Amino acid sequence: LPTRERTAAWGQNNPTLCCVCGASSESRDHLFLHCSLSENIWRTVLHRFGRQRLFYDWSEMVAWISLNSGQFSLTLKTLVAQTVIFYIWKERNARLHNSIISSPIVVFKRIDRSVRDSILARSTRKNFRGLLSQWFTFE
């Protein structure tokens, strides 16, 4: 995705500070994992998986998704991670292009609704059976 840091590396003369928090350069890891908005969202999301610690970097997140722990389906972890990334990017763009700001709680509620809807829409598929109960395990 064209984060500010990445577009600057392409030679575009744009600011590189994160347009969400303004605290750091807007890299992939910062925007999706370490920005104050992202950390708040991930804390809530990871609580649903019984995990307290946030991800150190992108590769740790990918490793967590890929880890077949038994309690949580790879399908659920992949779906949730993709949904979180999508909604963080969507929030970032709403702030940057439209000056519309939503709180982390509101963004999480959108993520939660999207995850539920995705599971319910595919509930007859083998990989999606029982995912809703997994999603609510630590609610």
PDB file of C-alpha atoms in Angstrom:
ATOM      1  CA  LEU A   1       0.000   0.000   0.000  1.00  0.00           C
ATOM      2  CA  PRO A   2       1.208   3.513  -0.703  1.00  0.00           C
ATOM      3  CA  THR A   3       2.024   4.649   2.807  1.00  0.00           C
ATOM      4  CA  ARG A   4       3.575   8.078   3.102  1.00  0.00           C
ATOM      5  CA  GLU A   5       7.036   6.651   3.742  1.00  0.00           C
ATOM      6  CA  ARG A   6       6.747   4.435   0.675  1.00  0.00           C
ATOM      7  CA  THR A   7       5.565   7.214  -1.658  1.00  0.00           C
ATOM      8  CA  ALA A   8       8.431   9.397  -0.424  1.00  0.00           C
ATOM      9  CA  ALA A   9      10.835   6.582  -1.386  1.00  0.00           C
ATOM     10  CA  TRP A  10       9.290   6.663  -4.866  1.00  0.00           C
ATOM     11  CA  GLY A  11      10.376  10.287  -5.131  1.00  0.00           C
ATOM     12  CA  GLN A  12       7.106  12.025  -4.352  1.00  0.00           C
ATOM     13  CA  ASN A  13       7.544  15.144  -2.295  1.00  0.00           C
ATOM     14  CA  ASN A  14       4.906  14.328   0.334  1.00  0.00           C
ATOM     15  CA  PRO A  15       5.071  14.563   4.116  1.00  0.00           C
ATOM     16  CA  THR A  16       6.106  11.277   5.725  1.00  0.00           C
ATOM     17  CA  LEU A  17       4.578  11.748   9.186  1.00  0.00           C
ATOM     18  CA  CYS A  18       1.648   9.466   9.957  1.00  0.00           C
ATOM     19  CA  CYS A  19      -1.548  11.318   9.103  1.00  0.00           C
ATOM     20  CA  VAL A  20      -3.377   9.445  11.870  1.00  0.00           C
ATOM     21  CA  CYS A  21      -1.175  10.185  14.900  1.00  0.00           C
ATOM     22  CA  GLY A  22       1.599  12.453  13.616  1.00  0.00           C
ATOM     23  CA  ALA A  23       4.036  10.730  15.962  1.00  0.00           C
ATOM     24  CA  SER A  24       6.180   8.761  13.529  1.00  0.00           C
ATOM     25  CA  SER A  25       6.922   8.150   9.881  1.00  0.00           C
ATOM     26  CA  GLU A  26       3.985   6.412   8.193  1.00  0.00           C
ATOM     27  CA  SER A  27       5.509   3.032   7.350  1.00  0.00           C
ATOM     28  CA  ARG A  28       3.568  -0.221   6.994  1.00  0.00           C
ATOM     29  CA  ASP A  29       4.564  -1.414  10.468  1.00  0.00           C
ATOM     30  CA  HIS A  30       3.820   1.927  12.072  1.00  0.00           C
ATOM     31  CA  LEU A  31       0.425   2.490  10.444  1.00  0.00           C
ATOM     32  CA  PHE A  32      -0.922  -1.031  10.860  1.00  0.00           C
ATOM     33  CA  LEU A  33       0.744  -2.084  14.119  1.00  0.00           C
ATOM     34  CA  HIS A  34       2.248   0.776  16.144  1.00  0.00           C
ATOM     35  CA  CYS A  35       0.155   3.879  15.489  1.00  0.00           C
ATOM     36  CA  SER A  36      -1.957   4.780  18.541  1.00  0.00           C
ATOM     37  CA  LEU A  37      -5.137   3.990  16.564  1.00  0.00           C
ATOM     38  CA  SER A  38      -3.789   0.617  15.451  1.00  0.00           C
ATOM     39  CA  GLU A  39      -2.540  -0.347  18.899  1.00  0.00           C
ATOM     40  CA  ASN A  40      -5.953   0.390  20.420  1.00  0.00           C
ATOM     41  CA  ILE A  41      -7.698  -1.664  17.770  1.00  0.00           C
ATOM     42  CA  TRP A  42      -5.236  -4.583  17.974  1.00  0.00           C
ATOM     43  CA  ARG A  43      -5.515  -4.637  21.786  1.00  0.00           C
ATOM     44  CA  THR A  44      -9.262  -5.166  21.497  1.00  0.00           C
ATOM     45  CA  VAL A  45      -8.960  -7.649  18.628  1.00  0.00           C
ATOM     46  CA  LEU A  46      -6.200  -9.703  20.228  1.00  0.00           C
ATOM     47  CA  HIS A  47      -8.149  -9.834  23.483  1.00  0.00           C
ATOM     48  CA  ARG A  48     -10.714 -11.862  21.500  1.00  0.00           C
ATOM     49  CA  PHE A  49      -7.940 -14.405  20.920  1.00  0.00           C
ATOM     50  CA  GLY A  50      -6.754 -14.396  24.528  1.00  0.00           C
ATOM     51  CA  ARG A  51      -3.540 -12.609  23.556  1.00  0.00           C
ATOM     52  CA  GLN A  52      -2.363  -9.645  25.611  1.00  0.00           C
ATOM     53  CA  ARG A  53       0.860  -8.711  23.796  1.00  0.00           C
ATOM     54  CA  LEU A  54       0.805  -6.631  20.636  1.00  0.00           C
ATOM     55  CA  PHE A  55       2.861  -7.572  17.592  1.00  0.00           C
ATOM     56  CA  TYR A  56       6.447  -6.335  17.431  1.00  0.00           C
ATOM     57  CA  ASP A  57       6.507  -6.205  13.628  1.00  0.00           C
ATOM     58  CA  TRP A  58       4.769  -7.414  10.490  1.00  0.00           C
ATOM     59  CA  SER A  59       6.585 -10.765  10.404  1.00  0.00           C
ATOM     60  CA  GLU A  60       5.442 -11.549  13.965  1.00  0.00           C
ATOM     61  CA  MET A  61       1.853 -10.857  12.946  1.00  0.00           C
ATOM     62  CA  VAL A  62       2.175 -13.148   9.905  1.00  0.00           C
ATOM     63  CA  ALA A  63       3.750 -15.847  12.090  1.00  0.00           C
ATOM     64  CA  TRP A  64       0.841 -15.577  14.561  1.00  0.00           C
ATOM     65  CA  ILE A  65      -1.688 -15.920  11.747  1.00  0.00           C
ATOM     66  CA  SER A  66       0.165 -18.956  10.359  1.00  0.00           C
ATOM     67  CA  LEU A  67       0.547 -20.681  13.737  1.00  0.00           C
ATOM     68  CA  ASN A  68      -1.902 -23.548  13.984  1.00  0.00           C
ATOM     69  CA  SER A  69      -2.536 -23.314  17.722  1.00  0.00           C
ATOM     70  CA  GLY A  70      -5.627 -25.518  17.666  1.00  0.00           C
ATOM     71  CA  GLN A  71      -7.883 -23.181  19.640  1.00  0.00           C
ATOM     72  CA  PHE A  72      -8.367 -20.686  16.819  1.00  0.00           C
ATOM     73  CA  SER A  73      -8.790 -21.455  13.160  1.00  0.00           C
ATOM     74  CA  LEU A  74      -6.272 -20.166  10.631  1.00  0.00           C
ATOM     75  CA  THR A  75      -9.296 -19.014   8.631  1.00  0.00           C
ATOM     76  CA  LEU A  76     -10.530 -16.853  11.511  1.00  0.00           C
ATOM     77  CA  LYS A  77      -7.117 -15.337  12.214  1.00  0.00           C
ATOM     78  CA  THR A  78      -6.594 -14.576   8.514  1.00  0.00           C
ATOM     79  CA  LEU A  79     -10.070 -13.087   8.140  1.00  0.00           C
ATOM     80  CA  VAL A  80      -9.641 -10.915  11.227  1.00  0.00           C
ATOM     81  CA  ALA A  81      -6.153  -9.688  10.296  1.00  0.00           C
ATOM     82  CA  GLN A  82      -7.284  -8.789   6.775  1.00  0.00           C
ATOM     83  CA  THR A  83     -10.334  -6.992   8.145  1.00  0.00           C
ATOM     84  CA  VAL A  84      -8.277  -5.035  10.689  1.00  0.00           C
ATOM     85  CA  ILE A  85      -5.805  -3.938   8.010  1.00  0.00           C
ATOM     86  CA  PHE A  86      -8.617  -2.951   5.648  1.00  0.00           C
ATOM     87  CA  TYR A  87     -10.404  -0.826   8.260  1.00  0.00           C
ATOM     88  CA  ILE A  88      -7.209   0.853   9.491  1.00  0.00           C
ATOM     89  CA  TRP A  89      -6.393   1.772   5.878  1.00  0.00           C
ATOM     90  CA  LYS A  90      -9.965   2.985   5.368  1.00  0.00           C
ATOM     91  CA  GLU A  91      -9.771   5.124   8.523  1.00  0.00           C
ATOM     92  CA  ARG A  92      -6.408   6.506   7.473  1.00  0.00           C
ATOM     93  CA  ASN A  93      -7.839   7.541   4.103  1.00  0.00           C
ATOM     94  CA  ALA A  94     -10.970   9.059   5.662  1.00  0.00           C
ATOM     95  CA  ARG A  95      -8.748  11.196   7.881  1.00  0.00           C
ATOM     96  CA  LEU A  96      -6.337  12.136   5.106  1.00  0.00           C
ATOM     97  CA  HIS A  97      -8.771  12.842   2.289  1.00  0.00           C
ATOM     98  CA  ASN A  98     -12.036  13.792   4.029  1.00  0.00           C
ATOM     99  CA  SER A  99     -10.984  15.020   7.503  1.00  0.00           C
ATOM    100  CA  ILE A 100     -13.384  12.491   9.048  1.00  0.00           C
ATOM    101  CA  ILE A 101     -12.121  10.972  12.292  1.00  0.00           C
ATOM    102  CA  SER A 102     -13.550   7.905  14.004  1.00  0.00           C
ATOM    103  CA  SER A 103     -12.471   6.651  17.409  1.00  0.00           C
ATOM    104  CA  PRO A 104     -10.721   3.282  17.804  1.00  0.00           C
ATOM    105  CA  ILE A 105     -13.913   1.938  19.415  1.00  0.00           C
ATOM    106  CA  VAL A 106     -15.992   2.893  16.374  1.00  0.00           C
ATOM    107  CA  VAL A 107     -13.427   1.363  14.013  1.00  0.00           C
ATOM    108  CA  PHE A 108     -13.399  -1.835  16.097  1.00  0.00           C
ATOM    109  CA  LYS A 109     -17.198  -2.014  15.950  1.00  0.00           C
ATOM    110  CA  ARG A 110     -16.971  -1.837  12.145  1.00  0.00           C
ATOM    111  CA  ILE A 111     -14.348  -4.593  12.182  1.00  0.00           C
ATOM    112  CA  ASP A 112     -16.476  -6.734  14.497  1.00  0.00           C
ATOM    113  CA  ARG A 113     -19.572  -6.290  12.308  1.00  0.00           C
ATOM    114  CA  SER A 114     -17.590  -7.119   9.162  1.00  0.00           C
ATOM    115  CA  VAL A 115     -16.075 -10.260  10.713  1.00  0.00           C
ATOM    116  CA  ARG A 116     -19.493 -11.428  11.901  1.00  0.00           C
ATOM    117  CA  ASP A 117     -21.082 -10.749   8.510  1.00  0.00           C
ATOM    118  CA  SER A 118     -18.271 -12.559   6.670  1.00  0.00           C
ATOM    119  CA  ILE A 119     -18.617 -15.608   8.894  1.00  0.00           C
ATOM    120  CA  LEU A 120     -22.415 -15.663   8.691  1.00  0.00           C
ATOM    121  CA  ALA A 121     -22.381 -15.296   4.900  1.00  0.00           C
ATOM    122  CA  ARG A 122     -20.142 -18.367   4.628  1.00  0.00           C
ATOM    123  CA  SER A 123     -21.501 -20.388   7.555  1.00  0.00           C
ATOM    124  CA  THR A 124     -22.260 -23.431   5.387  1.00  0.00           C
ATOM    125  CA  ARG A 125     -18.639 -23.726   4.230  1.00  0.00           C
ATOM    126  CA  LYS A 126     -16.496 -26.214   6.122  1.00  0.00           C
ATOM    127  CA  ASN A 127     -13.732 -23.699   7.007  1.00  0.00           C
ATOM    128  CA  PHE A 128     -16.270 -21.260   8.482  1.00  0.00           C
ATOM    129  CA  ARG A 129     -18.243 -23.610  10.718  1.00  0.00           C
ATOM    130  CA  GLY A 130     -17.793 -22.715  14.363  1.00  0.00           C
ATOM    131  CA  LEU A 131     -15.879 -19.499  13.665  1.00  0.00           C
ATOM    132  CA  LEU A 132     -18.491 -17.276  15.250  1.00  0.00           C
ATOM    133  CA  SER A 133     -18.155 -19.079  18.575  1.00  0.00           C
ATOM    134  CA  GLN A 134     -14.354 -18.820  18.305  1.00  0.00           C
ATOM    135  CA  TRP A 135     -14.667 -15.071  17.650  1.00  0.00           C
ATOM    136  CA  PHE A 136     -16.704 -14.715  20.858  1.00  0.00           C
ATOM    137  CA  THR A 137     -14.475 -16.963  23.012  1.00  0.00           C
ATOM    138  CA  PHE A 138     -12.945 -14.120  25.043  1.00  0.00           C
ATOM    139  CA  GLU A 139     -15.533 -11.393  24.426  1.00  0.00           C
TER     140      GLU A 139
END
